[in-house]
Short mmCIF file of C-alpha atoms and ligand atoms in Angstrom, two decimals:
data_model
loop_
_atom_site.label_atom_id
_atom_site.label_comp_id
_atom_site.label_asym_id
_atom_site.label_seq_id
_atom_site.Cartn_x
_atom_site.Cartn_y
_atom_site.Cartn_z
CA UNK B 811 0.00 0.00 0.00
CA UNK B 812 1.46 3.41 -0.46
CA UNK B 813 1.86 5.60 2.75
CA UNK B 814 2.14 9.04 2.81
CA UNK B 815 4.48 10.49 5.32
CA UNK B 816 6.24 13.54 5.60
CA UNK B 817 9.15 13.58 8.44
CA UNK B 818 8.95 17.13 9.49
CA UNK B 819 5.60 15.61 11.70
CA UNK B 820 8.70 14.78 14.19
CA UNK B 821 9.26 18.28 14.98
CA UNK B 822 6.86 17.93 17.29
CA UNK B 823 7.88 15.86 20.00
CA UNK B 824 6.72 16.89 23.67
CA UNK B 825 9.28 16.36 26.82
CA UNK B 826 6.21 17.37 29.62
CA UNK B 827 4.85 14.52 31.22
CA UNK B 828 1.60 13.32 31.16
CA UNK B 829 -0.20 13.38 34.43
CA UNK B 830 -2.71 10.44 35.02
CA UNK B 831 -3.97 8.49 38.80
CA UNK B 832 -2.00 11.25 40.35
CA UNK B 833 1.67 10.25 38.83
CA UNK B 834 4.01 11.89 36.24
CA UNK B 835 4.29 9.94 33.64
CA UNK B 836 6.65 10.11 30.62
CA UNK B 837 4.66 11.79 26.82
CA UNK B 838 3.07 9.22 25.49
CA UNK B 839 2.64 10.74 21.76
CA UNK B 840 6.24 11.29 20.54
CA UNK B 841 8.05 11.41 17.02
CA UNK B 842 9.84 7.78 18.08
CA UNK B 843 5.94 6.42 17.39
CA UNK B 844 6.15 7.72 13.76
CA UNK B 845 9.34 6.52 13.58
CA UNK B 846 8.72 3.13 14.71
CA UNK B 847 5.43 2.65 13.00
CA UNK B 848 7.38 3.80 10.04
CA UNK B 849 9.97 1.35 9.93
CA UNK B 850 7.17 -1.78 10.74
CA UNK B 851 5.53 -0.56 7.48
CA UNK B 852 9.04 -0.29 5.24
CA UNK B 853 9.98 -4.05 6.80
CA UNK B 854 6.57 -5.15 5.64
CA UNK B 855 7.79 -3.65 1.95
CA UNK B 856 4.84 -0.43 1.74
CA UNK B 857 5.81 1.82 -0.62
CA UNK B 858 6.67 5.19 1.39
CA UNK B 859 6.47 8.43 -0.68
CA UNK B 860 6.27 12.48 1.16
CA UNK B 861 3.32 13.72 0.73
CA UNK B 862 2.52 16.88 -2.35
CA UNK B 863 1.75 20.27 -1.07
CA UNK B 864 -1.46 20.85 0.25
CA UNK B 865 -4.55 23.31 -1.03
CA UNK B 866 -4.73 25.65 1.88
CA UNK B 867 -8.55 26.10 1.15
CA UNK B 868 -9.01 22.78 2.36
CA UNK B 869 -7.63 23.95 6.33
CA UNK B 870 -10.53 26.59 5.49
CA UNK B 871 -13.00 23.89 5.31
CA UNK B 872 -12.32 22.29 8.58
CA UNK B 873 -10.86 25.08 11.15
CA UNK B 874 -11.28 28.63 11.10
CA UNK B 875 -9.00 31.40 10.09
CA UNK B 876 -8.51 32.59 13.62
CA UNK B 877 -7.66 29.24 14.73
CA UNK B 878 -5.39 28.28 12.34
CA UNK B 879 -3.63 31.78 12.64
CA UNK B 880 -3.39 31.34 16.04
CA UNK B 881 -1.56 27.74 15.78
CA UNK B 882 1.00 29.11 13.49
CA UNK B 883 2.21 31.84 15.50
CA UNK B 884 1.37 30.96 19.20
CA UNK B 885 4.89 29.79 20.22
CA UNK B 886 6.73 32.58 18.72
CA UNK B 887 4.03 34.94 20.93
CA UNK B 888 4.30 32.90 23.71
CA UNK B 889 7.94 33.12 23.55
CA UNK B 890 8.16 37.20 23.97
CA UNK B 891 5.40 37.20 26.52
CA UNK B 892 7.07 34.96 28.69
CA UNK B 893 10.57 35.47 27.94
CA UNK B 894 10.82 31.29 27.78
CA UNK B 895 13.55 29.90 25.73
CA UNK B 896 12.62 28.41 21.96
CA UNK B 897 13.20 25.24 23.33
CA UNK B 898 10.13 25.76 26.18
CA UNK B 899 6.83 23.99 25.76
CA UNK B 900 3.82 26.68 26.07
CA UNK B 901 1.08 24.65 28.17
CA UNK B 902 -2.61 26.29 28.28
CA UNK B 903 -3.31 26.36 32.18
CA UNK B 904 -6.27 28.93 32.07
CA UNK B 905 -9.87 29.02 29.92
CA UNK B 906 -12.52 31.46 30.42
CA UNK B 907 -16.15 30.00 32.23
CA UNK B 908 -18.38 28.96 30.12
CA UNK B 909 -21.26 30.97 28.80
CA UNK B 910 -19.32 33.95 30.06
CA UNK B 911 -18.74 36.49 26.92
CA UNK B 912 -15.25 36.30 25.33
CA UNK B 913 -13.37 39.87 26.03
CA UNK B 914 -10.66 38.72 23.22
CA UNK B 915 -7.72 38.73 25.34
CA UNK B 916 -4.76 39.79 23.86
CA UNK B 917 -2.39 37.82 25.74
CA UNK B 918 -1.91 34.29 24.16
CA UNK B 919 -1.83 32.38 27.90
CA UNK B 920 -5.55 33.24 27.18
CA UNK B 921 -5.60 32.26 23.93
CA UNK B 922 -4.37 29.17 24.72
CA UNK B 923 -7.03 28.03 27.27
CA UNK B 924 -9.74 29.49 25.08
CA UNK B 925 -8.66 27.62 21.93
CA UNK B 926 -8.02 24.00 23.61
CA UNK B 927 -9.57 21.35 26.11
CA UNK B 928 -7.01 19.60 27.22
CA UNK B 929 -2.83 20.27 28.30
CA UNK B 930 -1.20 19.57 25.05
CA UNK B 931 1.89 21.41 25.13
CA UNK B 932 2.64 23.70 21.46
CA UNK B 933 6.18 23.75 20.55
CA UNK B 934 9.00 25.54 18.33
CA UNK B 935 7.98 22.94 15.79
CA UNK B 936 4.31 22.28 16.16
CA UNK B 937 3.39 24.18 13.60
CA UNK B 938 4.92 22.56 10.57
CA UNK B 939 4.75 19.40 11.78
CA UNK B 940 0.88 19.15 12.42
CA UNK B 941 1.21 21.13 8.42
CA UNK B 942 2.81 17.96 7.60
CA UNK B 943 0.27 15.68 8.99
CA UNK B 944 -2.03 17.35 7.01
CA UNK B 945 -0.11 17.46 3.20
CA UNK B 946 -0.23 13.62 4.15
CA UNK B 947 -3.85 13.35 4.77
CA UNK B 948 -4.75 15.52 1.43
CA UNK B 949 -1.99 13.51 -0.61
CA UNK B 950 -3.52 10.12 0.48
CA UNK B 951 -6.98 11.28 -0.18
CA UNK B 952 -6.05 12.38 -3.66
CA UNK B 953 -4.22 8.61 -4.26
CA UNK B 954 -6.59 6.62 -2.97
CA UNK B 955 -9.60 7.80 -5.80
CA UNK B 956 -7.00 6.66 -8.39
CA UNK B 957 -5.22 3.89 -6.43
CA UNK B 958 -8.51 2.76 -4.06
CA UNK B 959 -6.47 2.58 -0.88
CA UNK B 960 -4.00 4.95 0.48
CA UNK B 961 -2.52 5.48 4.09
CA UNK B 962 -1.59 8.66 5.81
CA UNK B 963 0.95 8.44 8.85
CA UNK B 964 0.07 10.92 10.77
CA UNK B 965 1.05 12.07 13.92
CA UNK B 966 0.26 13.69 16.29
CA UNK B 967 -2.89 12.45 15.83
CA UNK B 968 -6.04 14.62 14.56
CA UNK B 969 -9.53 13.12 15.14
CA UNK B 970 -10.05 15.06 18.48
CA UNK B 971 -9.15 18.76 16.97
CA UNK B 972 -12.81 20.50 16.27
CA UNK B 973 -13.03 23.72 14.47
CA UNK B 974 -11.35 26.23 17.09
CA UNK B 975 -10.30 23.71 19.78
CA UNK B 976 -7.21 21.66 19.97
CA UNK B 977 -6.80 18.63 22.69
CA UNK B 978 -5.79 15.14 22.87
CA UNK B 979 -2.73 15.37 21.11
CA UNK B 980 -4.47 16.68 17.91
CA UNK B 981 -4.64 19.98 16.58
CA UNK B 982 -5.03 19.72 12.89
CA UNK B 983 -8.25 17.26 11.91
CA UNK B 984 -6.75 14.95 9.75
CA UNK B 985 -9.24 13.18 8.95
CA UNK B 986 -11.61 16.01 8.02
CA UNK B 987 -9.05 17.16 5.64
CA UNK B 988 -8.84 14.23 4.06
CA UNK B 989 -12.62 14.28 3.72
CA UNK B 990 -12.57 17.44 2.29
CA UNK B 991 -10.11 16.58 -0.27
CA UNK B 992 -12.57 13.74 -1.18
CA UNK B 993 -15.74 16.27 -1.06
CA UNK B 994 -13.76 18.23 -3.91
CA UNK B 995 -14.52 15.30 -6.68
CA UNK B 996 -17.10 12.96 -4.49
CA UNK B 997 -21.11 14.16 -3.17
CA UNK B 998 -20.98 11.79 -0.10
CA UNK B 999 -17.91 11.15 1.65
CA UNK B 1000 -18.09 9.01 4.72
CA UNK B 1001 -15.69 8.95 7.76
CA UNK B 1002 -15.35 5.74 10.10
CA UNK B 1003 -13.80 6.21 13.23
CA UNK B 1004 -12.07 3.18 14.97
CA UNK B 1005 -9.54 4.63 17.17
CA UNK B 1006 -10.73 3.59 20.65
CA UNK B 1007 -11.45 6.85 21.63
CA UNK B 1008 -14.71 8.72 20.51
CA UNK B 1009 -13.83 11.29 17.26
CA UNK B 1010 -15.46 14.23 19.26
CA UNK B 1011 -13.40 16.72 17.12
CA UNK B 1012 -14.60 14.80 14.14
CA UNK B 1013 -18.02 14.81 15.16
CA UNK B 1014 -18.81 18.66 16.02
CA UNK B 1015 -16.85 19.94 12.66
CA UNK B 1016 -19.27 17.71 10.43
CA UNK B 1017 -22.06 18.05 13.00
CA UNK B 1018 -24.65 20.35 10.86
CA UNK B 1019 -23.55 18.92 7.35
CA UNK B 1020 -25.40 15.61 5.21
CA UNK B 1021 -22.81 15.30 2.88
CA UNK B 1022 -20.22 13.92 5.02
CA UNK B 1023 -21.61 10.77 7.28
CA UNK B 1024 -19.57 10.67 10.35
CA UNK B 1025 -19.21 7.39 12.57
CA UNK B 1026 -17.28 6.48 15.46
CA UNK B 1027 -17.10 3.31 17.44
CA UNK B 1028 -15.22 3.32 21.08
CA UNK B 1029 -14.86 2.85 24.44
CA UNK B 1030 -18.04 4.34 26.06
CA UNK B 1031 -17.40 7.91 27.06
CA UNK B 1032 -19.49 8.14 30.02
CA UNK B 1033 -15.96 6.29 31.71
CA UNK B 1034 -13.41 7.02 28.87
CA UNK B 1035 -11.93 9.97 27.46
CA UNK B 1036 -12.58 12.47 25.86
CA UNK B 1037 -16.03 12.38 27.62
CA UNK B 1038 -18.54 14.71 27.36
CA UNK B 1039 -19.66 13.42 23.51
CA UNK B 1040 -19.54 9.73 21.97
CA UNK B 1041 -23.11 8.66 22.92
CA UNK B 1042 -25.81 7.16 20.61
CA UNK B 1043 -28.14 10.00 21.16
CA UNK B 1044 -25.96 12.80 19.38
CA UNK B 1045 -27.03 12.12 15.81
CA UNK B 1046 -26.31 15.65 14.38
CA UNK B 1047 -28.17 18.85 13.93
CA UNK B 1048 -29.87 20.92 11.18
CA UNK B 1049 -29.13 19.35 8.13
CA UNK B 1050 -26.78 17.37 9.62
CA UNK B 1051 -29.52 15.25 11.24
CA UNK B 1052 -29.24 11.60 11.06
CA UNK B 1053 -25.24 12.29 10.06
CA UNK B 1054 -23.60 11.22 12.62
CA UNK B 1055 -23.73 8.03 14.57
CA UNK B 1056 -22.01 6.72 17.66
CA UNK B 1057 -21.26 3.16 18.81
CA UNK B 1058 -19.86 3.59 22.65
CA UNK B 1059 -19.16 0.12 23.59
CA UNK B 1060 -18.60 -1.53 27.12
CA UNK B 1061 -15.46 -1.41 28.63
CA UNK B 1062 -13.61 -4.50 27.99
CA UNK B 1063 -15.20 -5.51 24.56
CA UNK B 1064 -13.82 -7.78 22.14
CA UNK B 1065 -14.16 -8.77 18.91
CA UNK B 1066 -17.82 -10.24 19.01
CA UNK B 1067 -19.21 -6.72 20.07
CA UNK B 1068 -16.88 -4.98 17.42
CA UNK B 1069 -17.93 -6.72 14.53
CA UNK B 1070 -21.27 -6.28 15.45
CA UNK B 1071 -20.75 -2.45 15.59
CA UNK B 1072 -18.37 -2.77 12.20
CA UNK B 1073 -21.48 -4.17 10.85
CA UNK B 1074 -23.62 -1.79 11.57
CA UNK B 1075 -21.51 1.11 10.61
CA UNK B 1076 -21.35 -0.66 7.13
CA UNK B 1077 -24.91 -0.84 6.78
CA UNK B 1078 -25.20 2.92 7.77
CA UNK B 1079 -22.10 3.48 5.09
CA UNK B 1080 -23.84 1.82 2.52
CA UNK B 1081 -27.77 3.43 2.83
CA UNK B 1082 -25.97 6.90 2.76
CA UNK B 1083 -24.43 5.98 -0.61
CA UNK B 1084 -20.83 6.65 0.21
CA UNK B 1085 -18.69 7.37 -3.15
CA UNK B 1086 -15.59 7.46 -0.88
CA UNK B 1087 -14.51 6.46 2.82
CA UNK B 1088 -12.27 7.97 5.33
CA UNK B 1089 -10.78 5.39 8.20
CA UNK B 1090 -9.69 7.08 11.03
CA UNK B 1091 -7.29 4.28 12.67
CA UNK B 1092 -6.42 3.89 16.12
CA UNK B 1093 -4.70 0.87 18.08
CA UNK B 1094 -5.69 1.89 21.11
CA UNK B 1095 -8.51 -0.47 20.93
CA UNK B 1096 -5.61 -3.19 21.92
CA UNK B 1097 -6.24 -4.51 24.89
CA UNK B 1098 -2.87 -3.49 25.85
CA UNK B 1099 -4.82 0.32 26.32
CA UNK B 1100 -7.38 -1.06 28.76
CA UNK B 1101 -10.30 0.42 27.08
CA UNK B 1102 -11.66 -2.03 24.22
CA UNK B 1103 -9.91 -5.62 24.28
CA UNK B 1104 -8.39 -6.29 20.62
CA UNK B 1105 -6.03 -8.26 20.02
CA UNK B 1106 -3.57 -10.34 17.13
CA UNK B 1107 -5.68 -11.37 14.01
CA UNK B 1108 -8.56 -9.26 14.82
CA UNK B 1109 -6.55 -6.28 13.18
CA UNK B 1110 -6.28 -7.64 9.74
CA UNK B 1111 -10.34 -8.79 10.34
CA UNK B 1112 -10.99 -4.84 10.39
CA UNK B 1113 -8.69 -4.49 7.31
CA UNK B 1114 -10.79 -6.94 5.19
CA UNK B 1115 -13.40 -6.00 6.38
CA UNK B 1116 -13.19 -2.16 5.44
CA UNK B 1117 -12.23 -3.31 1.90
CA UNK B 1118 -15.44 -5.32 1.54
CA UNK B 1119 -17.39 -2.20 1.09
CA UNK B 1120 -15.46 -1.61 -2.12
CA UNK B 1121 -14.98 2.21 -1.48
CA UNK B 1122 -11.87 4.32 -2.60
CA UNK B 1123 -10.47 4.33 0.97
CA UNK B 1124 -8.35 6.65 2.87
CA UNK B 1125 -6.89 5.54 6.42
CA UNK B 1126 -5.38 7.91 8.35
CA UNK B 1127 -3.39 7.24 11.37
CA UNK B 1128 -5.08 8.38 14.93
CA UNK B 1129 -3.61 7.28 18.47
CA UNK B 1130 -2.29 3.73 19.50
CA UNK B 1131 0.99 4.57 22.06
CA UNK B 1132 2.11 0.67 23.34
CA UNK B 1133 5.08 0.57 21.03
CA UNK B 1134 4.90 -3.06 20.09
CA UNK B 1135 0.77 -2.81 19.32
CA UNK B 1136 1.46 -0.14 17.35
CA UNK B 1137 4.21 -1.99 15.30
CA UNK B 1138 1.96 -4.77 15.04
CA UNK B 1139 -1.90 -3.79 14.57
CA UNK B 1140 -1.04 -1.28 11.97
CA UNK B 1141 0.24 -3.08 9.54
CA UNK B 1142 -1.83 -6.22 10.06
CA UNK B 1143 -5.30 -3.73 9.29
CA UNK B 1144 -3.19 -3.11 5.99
CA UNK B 1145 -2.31 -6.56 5.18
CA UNK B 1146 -6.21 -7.50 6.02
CA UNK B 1147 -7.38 -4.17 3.30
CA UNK B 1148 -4.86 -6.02 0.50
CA UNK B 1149 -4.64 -9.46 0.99
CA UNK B 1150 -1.01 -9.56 0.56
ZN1 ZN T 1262 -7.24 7.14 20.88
#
């Protein structure tokens, strides 16, 4: 399979530990993922090219102008207001209370809290590496209507970024661009998220729209992150309703309850009259992550599966952080999509 990947994604590479059940622990999302993940897909002989330039319109179509302004320039800001050194990592601490009106701070320690949900730290080189994620994304799309399957590696990941808000490691929607890309030459473009975490970014950017079908199956939310969304009740709004569709599953599920789901997504994929499909892939449903409990051959099920529905398919790469899952369940969903 050809994968797109572009190396400047490893720019970005946080030092600040992640704080979880009250200890420090060490970043889970780092450039040595892309690079291992990278070298399990050379030894299992994909085709690796870098990614084309990307048509900036297509940022326009999934975050706003404000937002995406912000990103660029944040660290360099954050850098003269604080005095911190290029190598510092600028960590929103602060966001304003909701329902309060926004006074449009000027200082960007505001602008952080206001444009994320979460601690991700921005760095010197966030910027062009989450650019990078997303030339790989559009490139992919753009292969796979000519080749019918193309992977993006992308990281960090992108399938929790929404329109204005960055968080759980994402803070370009990678996925979104890719279904924009699709949009340009398809009517009905659908995205099916399997990362093990629910695609709240995902969901709220596509949330009012019925020409891109937006599905997500995961660990239920009401216990998992990122909370808040990922329930079966949230099926879109305005024109966007019936859209969207959500498959929380128990803690602790296995295959029999995600092929089940699978299933269902497919049938939902198919009655909207997909022309092209976006696969948002995370690992993290390994049971090695303690949400979902995957495991071995079920990974190349989900790749054969996927190719069954005979759609021009792009997968892009989401979350998955146990080093030896991630070497493994990757490629195996490949291997399942071509049979080799
Ligand atoms: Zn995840």
């Amino acid at each position: 399979m050809i994968v797109f990947y572009d190396p400047i994604q490893e720019s970005h590479s946080p030092t600040q530990p992640h704080v979880f059940g009250g200890e420090l622990l060490p970043p889970a999302e780092t450039a040595d993922r892309a690079k291992r993940l990278l070298g399990a897909l050379e030894r299992h002989g994909h085709r690796v090219v870098t990614p084309d330039d990307i048509d900036e319109s297509l940022l326009l179509e999934v975050h706003s102008q404000r937002y995406l302004e912000f990103l660029e320039t944040a660290h360099e800001r954050w850098r003269a207001e604080t005095g911190s050194p290029r190598e510092g990592e600028a960590v929103p601490y602060i966001r304003p209370i909701p329902g309060t009106p926004w006074k449009a701070p000027p200082s960007v320690l505001a602008q952080m809290g206001w444009f994320s949900n979460d601690v991700d730290p921005i760095l010197e080189g966030t910027w062009p590496a989450v650019m990078g994620g997303a030339r790989c994304a559009s490139s992919a799309a753009e292969a796979s209507l000519s080749m019918g399957v193309a992977y993006a590696l992308t990281r960090p990941p992108g399938h929790h970024a929404a329109r204005e808000t960055y968080g759980g490691y994402c803070f370009i929607n990678n996925g979104a661009v890719a279904a924009s890309r699709l949009r340009q030459q398809m009517q009905r473009v659908a995205i099916l998220d399997i990362d093990t975490h629910h695609g709240n970014g995902t969901q709220s950017i596509f949330w009012e729209r019925s020409d891109v079908l937006t599905i997500s199956i995961h660990g239920d939310t009401t216990e998992h992150f990122p909370f808040f969304l990922g329930h079966e009740d949230e099926r879109g709004a305005g024109e966007g309703l019936g859209y969207n569709r959500n498959h929380p599953l128990p803690t602790g599920s296995g295959w029999s309850a995600y092929r089940r789901a699978l299933e269902a997504s497919f049938d939902l994929i198919e009655s909207f009259g997909a022309e092209a499909l976006v696969v948002a892939l995370g690992v993290d449903t390994h049971e090695a992550h303690g949400v979902l409990s995957l495991r071995g051959d079920d990974y190349s099920m989900i790749g054969s599966a996927i190719r069954s529905l005979g759609l021009p398919t792009t997968i892009v790469q989401e979350g998955g952080y146990e080093p030896d899952t991630l070497e493994e369940a990757v490629p195996a969903v490949l291997q399942g999509f071509t049979g080799d």
